Short mmCIF file of C-alpha atoms and ligand atoms in Angstrom, two decimals:
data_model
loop_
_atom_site.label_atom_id
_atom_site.label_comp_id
_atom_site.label_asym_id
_atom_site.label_seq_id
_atom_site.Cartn_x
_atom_site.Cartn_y
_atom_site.Cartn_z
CA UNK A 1 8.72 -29.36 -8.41
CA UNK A 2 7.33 -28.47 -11.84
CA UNK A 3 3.72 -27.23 -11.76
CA UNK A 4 0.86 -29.04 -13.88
CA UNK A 5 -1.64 -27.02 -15.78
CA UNK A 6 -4.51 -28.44 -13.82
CA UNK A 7 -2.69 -27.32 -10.36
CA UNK A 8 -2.07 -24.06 -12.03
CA UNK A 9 -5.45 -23.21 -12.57
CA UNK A 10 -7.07 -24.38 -8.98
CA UNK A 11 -4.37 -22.40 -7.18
CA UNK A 12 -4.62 -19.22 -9.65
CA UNK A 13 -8.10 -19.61 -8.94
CA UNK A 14 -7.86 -19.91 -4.94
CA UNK A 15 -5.77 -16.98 -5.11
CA UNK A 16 -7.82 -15.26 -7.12
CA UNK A 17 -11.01 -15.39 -4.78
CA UNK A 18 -9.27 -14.64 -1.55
CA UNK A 19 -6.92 -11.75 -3.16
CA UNK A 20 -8.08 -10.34 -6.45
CA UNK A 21 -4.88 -11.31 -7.87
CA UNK A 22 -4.88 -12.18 -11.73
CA UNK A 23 -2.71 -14.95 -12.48
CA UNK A 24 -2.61 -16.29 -16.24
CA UNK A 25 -0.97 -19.49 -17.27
CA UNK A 26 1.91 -17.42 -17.66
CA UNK A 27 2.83 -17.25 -14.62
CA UNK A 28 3.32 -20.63 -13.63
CA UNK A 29 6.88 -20.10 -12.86
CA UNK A 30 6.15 -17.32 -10.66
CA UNK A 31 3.59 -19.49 -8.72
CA UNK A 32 6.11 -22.48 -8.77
CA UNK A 33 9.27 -20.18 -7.30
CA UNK A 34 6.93 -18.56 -4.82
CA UNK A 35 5.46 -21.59 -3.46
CA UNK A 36 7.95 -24.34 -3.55
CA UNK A 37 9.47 -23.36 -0.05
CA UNK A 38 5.95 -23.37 1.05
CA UNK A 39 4.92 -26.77 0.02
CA UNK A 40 8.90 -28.16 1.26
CA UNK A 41 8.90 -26.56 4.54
CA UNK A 42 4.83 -28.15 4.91
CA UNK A 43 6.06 -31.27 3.85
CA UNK A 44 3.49 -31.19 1.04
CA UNK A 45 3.02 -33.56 -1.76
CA UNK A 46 2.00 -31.76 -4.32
CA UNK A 47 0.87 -28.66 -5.39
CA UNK A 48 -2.73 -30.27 -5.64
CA UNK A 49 -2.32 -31.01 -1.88
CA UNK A 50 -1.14 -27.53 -0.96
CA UNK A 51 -4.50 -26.57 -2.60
CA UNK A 52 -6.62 -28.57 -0.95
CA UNK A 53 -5.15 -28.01 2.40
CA UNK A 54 -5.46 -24.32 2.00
CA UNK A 55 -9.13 -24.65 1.47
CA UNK A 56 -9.35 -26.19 5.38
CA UNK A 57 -6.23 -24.27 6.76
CA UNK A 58 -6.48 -20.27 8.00
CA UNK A 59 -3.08 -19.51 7.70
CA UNK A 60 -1.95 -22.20 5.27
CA UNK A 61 -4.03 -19.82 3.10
CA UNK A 62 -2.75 -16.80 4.51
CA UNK A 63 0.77 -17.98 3.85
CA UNK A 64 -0.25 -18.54 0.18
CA UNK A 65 -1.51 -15.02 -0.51
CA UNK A 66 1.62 -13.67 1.40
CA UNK A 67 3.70 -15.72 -0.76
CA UNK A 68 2.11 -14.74 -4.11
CA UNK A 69 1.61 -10.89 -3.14
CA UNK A 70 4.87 -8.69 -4.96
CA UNK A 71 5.85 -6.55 -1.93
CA UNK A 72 7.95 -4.28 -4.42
CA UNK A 73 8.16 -0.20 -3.31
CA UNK A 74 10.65 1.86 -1.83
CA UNK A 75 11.04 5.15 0.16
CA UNK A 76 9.98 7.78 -2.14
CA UNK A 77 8.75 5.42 -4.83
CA UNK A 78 8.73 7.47 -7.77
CA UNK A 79 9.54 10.80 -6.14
CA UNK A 80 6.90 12.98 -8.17
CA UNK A 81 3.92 11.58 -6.08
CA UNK A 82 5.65 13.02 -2.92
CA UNK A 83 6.05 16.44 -4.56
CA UNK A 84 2.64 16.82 -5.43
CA UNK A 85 1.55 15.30 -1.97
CA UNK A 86 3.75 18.56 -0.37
CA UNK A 87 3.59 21.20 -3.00
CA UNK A 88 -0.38 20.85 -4.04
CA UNK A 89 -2.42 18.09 -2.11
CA UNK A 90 -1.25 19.12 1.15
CA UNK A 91 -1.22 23.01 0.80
CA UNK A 92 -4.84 22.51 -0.52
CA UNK A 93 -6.50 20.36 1.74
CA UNK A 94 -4.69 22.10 4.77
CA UNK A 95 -6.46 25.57 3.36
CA UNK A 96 -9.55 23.84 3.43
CA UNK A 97 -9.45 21.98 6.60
CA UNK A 98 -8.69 26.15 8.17
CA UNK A 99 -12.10 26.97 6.98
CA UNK A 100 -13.59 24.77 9.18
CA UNK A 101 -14.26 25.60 12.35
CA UNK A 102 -13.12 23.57 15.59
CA UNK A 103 -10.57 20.53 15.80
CA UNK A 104 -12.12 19.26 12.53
CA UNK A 105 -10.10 22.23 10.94
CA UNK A 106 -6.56 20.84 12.22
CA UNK A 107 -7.25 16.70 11.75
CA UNK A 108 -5.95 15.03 8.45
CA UNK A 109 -6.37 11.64 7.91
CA UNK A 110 -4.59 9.80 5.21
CA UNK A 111 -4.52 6.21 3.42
CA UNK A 112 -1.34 3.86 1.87
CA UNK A 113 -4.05 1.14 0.63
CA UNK A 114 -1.60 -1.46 0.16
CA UNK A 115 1.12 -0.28 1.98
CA UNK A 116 3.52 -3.42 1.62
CA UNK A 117 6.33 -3.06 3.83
CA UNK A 118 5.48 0.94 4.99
CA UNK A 119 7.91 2.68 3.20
CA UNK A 120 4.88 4.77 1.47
CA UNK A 121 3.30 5.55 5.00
CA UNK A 122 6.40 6.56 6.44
CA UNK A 123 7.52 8.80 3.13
CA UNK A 124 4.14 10.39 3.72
CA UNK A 125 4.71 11.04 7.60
CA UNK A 126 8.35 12.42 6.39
CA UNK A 127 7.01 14.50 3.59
CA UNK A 128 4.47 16.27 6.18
CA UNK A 129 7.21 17.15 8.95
CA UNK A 130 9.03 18.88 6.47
CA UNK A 131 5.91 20.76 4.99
CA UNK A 132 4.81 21.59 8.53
CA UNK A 133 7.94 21.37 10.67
CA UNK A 134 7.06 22.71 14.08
CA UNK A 135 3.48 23.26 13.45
CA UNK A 136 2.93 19.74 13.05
CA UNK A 137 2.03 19.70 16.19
CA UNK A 138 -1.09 21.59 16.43
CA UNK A 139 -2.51 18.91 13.61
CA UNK A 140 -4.03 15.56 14.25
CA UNK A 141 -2.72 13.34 11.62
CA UNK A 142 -3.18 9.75 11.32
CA UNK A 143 -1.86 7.43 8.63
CA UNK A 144 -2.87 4.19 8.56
CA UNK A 145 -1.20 1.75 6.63
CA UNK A 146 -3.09 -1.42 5.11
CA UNK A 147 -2.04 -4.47 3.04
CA UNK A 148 -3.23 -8.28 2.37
CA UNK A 149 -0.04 -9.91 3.68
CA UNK A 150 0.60 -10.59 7.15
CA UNK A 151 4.55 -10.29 6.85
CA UNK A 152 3.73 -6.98 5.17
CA UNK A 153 1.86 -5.77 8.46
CA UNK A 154 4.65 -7.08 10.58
CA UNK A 155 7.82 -4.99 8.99
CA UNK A 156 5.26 -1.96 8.80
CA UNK A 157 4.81 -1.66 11.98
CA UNK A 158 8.01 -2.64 13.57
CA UNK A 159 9.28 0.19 11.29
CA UNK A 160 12.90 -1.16 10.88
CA UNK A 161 14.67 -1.19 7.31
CA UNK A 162 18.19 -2.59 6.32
CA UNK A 163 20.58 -0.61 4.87
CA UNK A 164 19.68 -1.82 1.13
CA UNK A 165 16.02 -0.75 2.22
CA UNK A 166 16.99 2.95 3.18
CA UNK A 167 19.44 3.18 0.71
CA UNK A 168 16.61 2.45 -2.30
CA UNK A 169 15.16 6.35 -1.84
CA UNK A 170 15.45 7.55 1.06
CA UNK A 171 17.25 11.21 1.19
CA UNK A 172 20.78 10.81 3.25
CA UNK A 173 20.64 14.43 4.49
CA UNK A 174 17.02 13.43 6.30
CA UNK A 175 18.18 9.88 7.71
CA UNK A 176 19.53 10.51 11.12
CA UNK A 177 16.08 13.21 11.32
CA UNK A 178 13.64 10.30 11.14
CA UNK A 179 15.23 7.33 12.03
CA UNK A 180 18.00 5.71 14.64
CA UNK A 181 20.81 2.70 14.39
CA UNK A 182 19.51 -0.14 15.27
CA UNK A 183 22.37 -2.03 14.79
CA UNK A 184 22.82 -2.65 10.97
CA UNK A 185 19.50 -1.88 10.60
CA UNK A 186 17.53 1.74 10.95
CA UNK A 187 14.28 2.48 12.83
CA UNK A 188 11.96 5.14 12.49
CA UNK A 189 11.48 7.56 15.47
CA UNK A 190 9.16 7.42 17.74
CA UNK A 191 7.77 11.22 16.25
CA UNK A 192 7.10 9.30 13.21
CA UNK A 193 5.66 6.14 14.22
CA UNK A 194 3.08 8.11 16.54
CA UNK A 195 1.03 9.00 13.30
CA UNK A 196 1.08 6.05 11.91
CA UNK A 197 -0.84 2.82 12.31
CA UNK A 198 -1.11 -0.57 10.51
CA UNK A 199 -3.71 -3.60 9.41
CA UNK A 200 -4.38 -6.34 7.75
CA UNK A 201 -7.06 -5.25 5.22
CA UNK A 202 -8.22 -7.10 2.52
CA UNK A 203 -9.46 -4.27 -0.81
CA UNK A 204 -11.61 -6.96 -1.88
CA UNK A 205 -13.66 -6.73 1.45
CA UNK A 206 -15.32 -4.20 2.60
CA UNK A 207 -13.24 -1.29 4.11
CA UNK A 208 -16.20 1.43 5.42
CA UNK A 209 -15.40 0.82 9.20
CA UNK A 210 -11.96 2.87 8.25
CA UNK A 211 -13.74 6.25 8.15
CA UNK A 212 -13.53 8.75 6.02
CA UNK A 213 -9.83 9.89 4.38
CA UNK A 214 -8.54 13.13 2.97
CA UNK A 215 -5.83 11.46 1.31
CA UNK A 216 -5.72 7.58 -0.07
CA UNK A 217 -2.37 6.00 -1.95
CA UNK A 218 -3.70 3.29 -3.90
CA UNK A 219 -0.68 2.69 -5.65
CA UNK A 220 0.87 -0.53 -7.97
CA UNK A 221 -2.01 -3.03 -6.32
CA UNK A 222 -5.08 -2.34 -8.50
CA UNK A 223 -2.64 -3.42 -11.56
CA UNK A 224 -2.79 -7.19 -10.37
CA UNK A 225 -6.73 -7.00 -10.47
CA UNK A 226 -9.02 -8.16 -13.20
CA UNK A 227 -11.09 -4.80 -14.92
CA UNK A 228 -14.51 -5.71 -12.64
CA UNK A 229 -12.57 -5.77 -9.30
CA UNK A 230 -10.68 -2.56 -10.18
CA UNK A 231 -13.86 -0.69 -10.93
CA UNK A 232 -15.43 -1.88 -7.70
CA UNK A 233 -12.10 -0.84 -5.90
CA UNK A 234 -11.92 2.94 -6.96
CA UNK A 235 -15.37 3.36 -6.26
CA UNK A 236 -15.50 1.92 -2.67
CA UNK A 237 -12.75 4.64 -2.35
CA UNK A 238 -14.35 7.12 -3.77
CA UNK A 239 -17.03 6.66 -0.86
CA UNK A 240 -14.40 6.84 1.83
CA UNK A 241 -12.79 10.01 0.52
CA UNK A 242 -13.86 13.64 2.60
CA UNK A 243 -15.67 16.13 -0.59
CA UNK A 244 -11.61 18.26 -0.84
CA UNK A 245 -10.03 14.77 -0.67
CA UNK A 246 -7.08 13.49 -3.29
CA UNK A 247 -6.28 10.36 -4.64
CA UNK A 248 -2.95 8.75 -6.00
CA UNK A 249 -2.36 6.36 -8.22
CA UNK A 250 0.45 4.40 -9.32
CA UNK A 251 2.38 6.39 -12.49
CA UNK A 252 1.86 3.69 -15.00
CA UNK A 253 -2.08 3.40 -13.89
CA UNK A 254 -4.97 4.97 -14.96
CA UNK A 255 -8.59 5.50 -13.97
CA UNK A 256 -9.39 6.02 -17.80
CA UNK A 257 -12.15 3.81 -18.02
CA UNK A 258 -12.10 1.93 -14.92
CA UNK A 259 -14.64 4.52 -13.22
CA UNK A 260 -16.14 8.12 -14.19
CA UNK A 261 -15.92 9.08 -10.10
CA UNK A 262 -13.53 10.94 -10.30
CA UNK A 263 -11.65 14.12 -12.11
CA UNK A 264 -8.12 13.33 -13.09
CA UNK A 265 -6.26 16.53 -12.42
CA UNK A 266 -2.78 17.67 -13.13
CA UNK A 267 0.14 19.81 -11.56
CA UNK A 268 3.33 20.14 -12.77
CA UNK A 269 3.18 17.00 -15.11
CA UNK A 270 2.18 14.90 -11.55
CA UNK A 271 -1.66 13.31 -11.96
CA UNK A 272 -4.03 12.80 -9.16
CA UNK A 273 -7.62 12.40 -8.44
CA UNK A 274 -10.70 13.97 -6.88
CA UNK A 275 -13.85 13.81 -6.27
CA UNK A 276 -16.51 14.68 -9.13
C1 SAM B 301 3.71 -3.70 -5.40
S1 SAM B 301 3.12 -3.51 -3.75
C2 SAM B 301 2.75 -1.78 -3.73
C3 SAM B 301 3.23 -1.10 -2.47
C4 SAM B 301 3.11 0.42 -2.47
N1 SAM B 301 1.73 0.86 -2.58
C5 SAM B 301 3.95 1.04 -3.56
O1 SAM B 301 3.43 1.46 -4.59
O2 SAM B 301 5.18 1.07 -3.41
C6 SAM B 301 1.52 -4.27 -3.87
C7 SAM B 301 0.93 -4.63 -2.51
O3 SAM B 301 -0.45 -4.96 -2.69
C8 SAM B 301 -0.78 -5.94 -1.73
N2 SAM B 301 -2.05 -6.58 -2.12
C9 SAM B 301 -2.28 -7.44 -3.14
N3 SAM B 301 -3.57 -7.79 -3.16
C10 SAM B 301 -4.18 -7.15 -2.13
C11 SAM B 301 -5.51 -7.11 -1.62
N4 SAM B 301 -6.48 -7.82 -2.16
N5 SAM B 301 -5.76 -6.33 -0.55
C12 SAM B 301 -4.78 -5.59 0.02
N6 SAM B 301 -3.50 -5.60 -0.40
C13 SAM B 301 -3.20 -6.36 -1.47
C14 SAM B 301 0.42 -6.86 -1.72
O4 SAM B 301 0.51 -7.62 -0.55
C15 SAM B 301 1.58 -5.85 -1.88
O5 SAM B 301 2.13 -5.49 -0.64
#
């Protein structure tokens, strides 16, 4: 069913408001592949109809955003972010944390804002067993995982990944370390899925009740928002971050400006963030 312009622009709209998504006429394709199996399995008229029942339907809506939302990332997405993450971030904030006294010193809390299917939380849970191996135990971490789309949430926290998944980044030597068959699929160990949590969070709304972070991935989702919402975005972070905490980006984003906040930093050719 072929989209008209008028339907284009009250469902970019509708899905603008709820997600921060930009959509542009465009992408009018994109909206009709993504939500033609919506409006067939609904038994929907139109597109127009689709809209208008989303304005009085929870989950119709929810089932909207989900559709429209590109869950794209892999294990190791990029690889460099990981390097910096256990060569500088994590050697630096774990030096700081030391000079602290108490169990303040040995608790790190860290952020995937827009997690999609987990693969970034559970590269970042990887990526600190092998930095701390045994001593892991004597931190508390907690990574908590957050995106927009229910479906998201759900493979996040059941933790299981095809074959395809697994094979798109993640390091054959380390799979039988951090995950078991499950039978053609993989699941992460329990050791793993012990620091990690998940939830439906919307980065338009507020986030505060979160706590503070030393770390926050906030990576290839900022790139779908207009410049206003971006701006607003990297500065609610920027008040959730701990005064030694880092920031990541996605590599093709920049905070250049979006927000003076922050001070973009460099190691090795790998860019992150801090606090001004
Ligand atoms: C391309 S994925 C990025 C996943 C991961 N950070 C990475 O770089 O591999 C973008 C994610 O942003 C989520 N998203 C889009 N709008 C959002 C919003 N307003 N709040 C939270 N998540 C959102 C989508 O559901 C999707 O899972």
């Amino acid at each position: 069913m072929k989209i008209a312009p008028d339907e284009l622009q009250l469902l970019a709209g509708f899905v603008h408001d709820r997600s921060g998504i930009v959509l542009d006429s465009s992408k009018a394709y994109l909206l009709e592949s993504r939500l033609a199996p919506l409006v067939r399995e609904k038994n929907i008229a139109s597109y127009r109809d689709l809209y208008t029942h989303a304005l009085r339907d929870a989950e119709l809506a929810n089932r909207i955003i989900d559709a429209i939302s590109t869950n794209e990332t892999s294990f190791f997405r990029d690889q460099r972010p990981f390097e910096l993450l256990k060569f500088k971030i994590l050697p630096d904030i774990i030096d700081a944390l030391s000079s602290r006294p108490g169990p303040a010193g040995k608790s790190l809390n860290i952020w995937s804002a827009a997690c999609s299917t987990g693969q970034e939380v559970y590269t970042i849970a990887v990526t600190l067993h092998e930095l701390l191996g045994s001593a892991i135990s004597q931190y508390r971490i907690k990574i908590i995982g957050t995106d927009i789309a229910d479906s998201a949430i759900v493979q996040s926290s059941r933790g299981v990944y095809s074959q395809f998944e697994i094979g798109r980044g993640f390091p054959q030597n380390l799979l039988r370390k951090y995950f078991v068959a499950d039978g053609t699929n993989w699941r992460v160990r329990d050791e793993l899925r012990a620091m990690t949590f998940f939830r439906k969070i919307n980065l338009l709304e507020p986030f505060g009740s979160l706590g503070k972070f030393d770390i926050v991935f906030c990576r290839n989702v900022a790139i779908y928002f207009s410049q206003p919402n971006r701006k607003s975005l990297f500065e609610r972070i920027a008040a959730q971050l701990n005064p030694h905490g880092a920031l990541i980006i996605g590599s093709t984003e920049s905070l250049f400006g979006v927000t003076d906040r922050y001070l973009r930093r460099e190691y090795h050719n790998s860019v992150f963030y801090s606090l001004k």
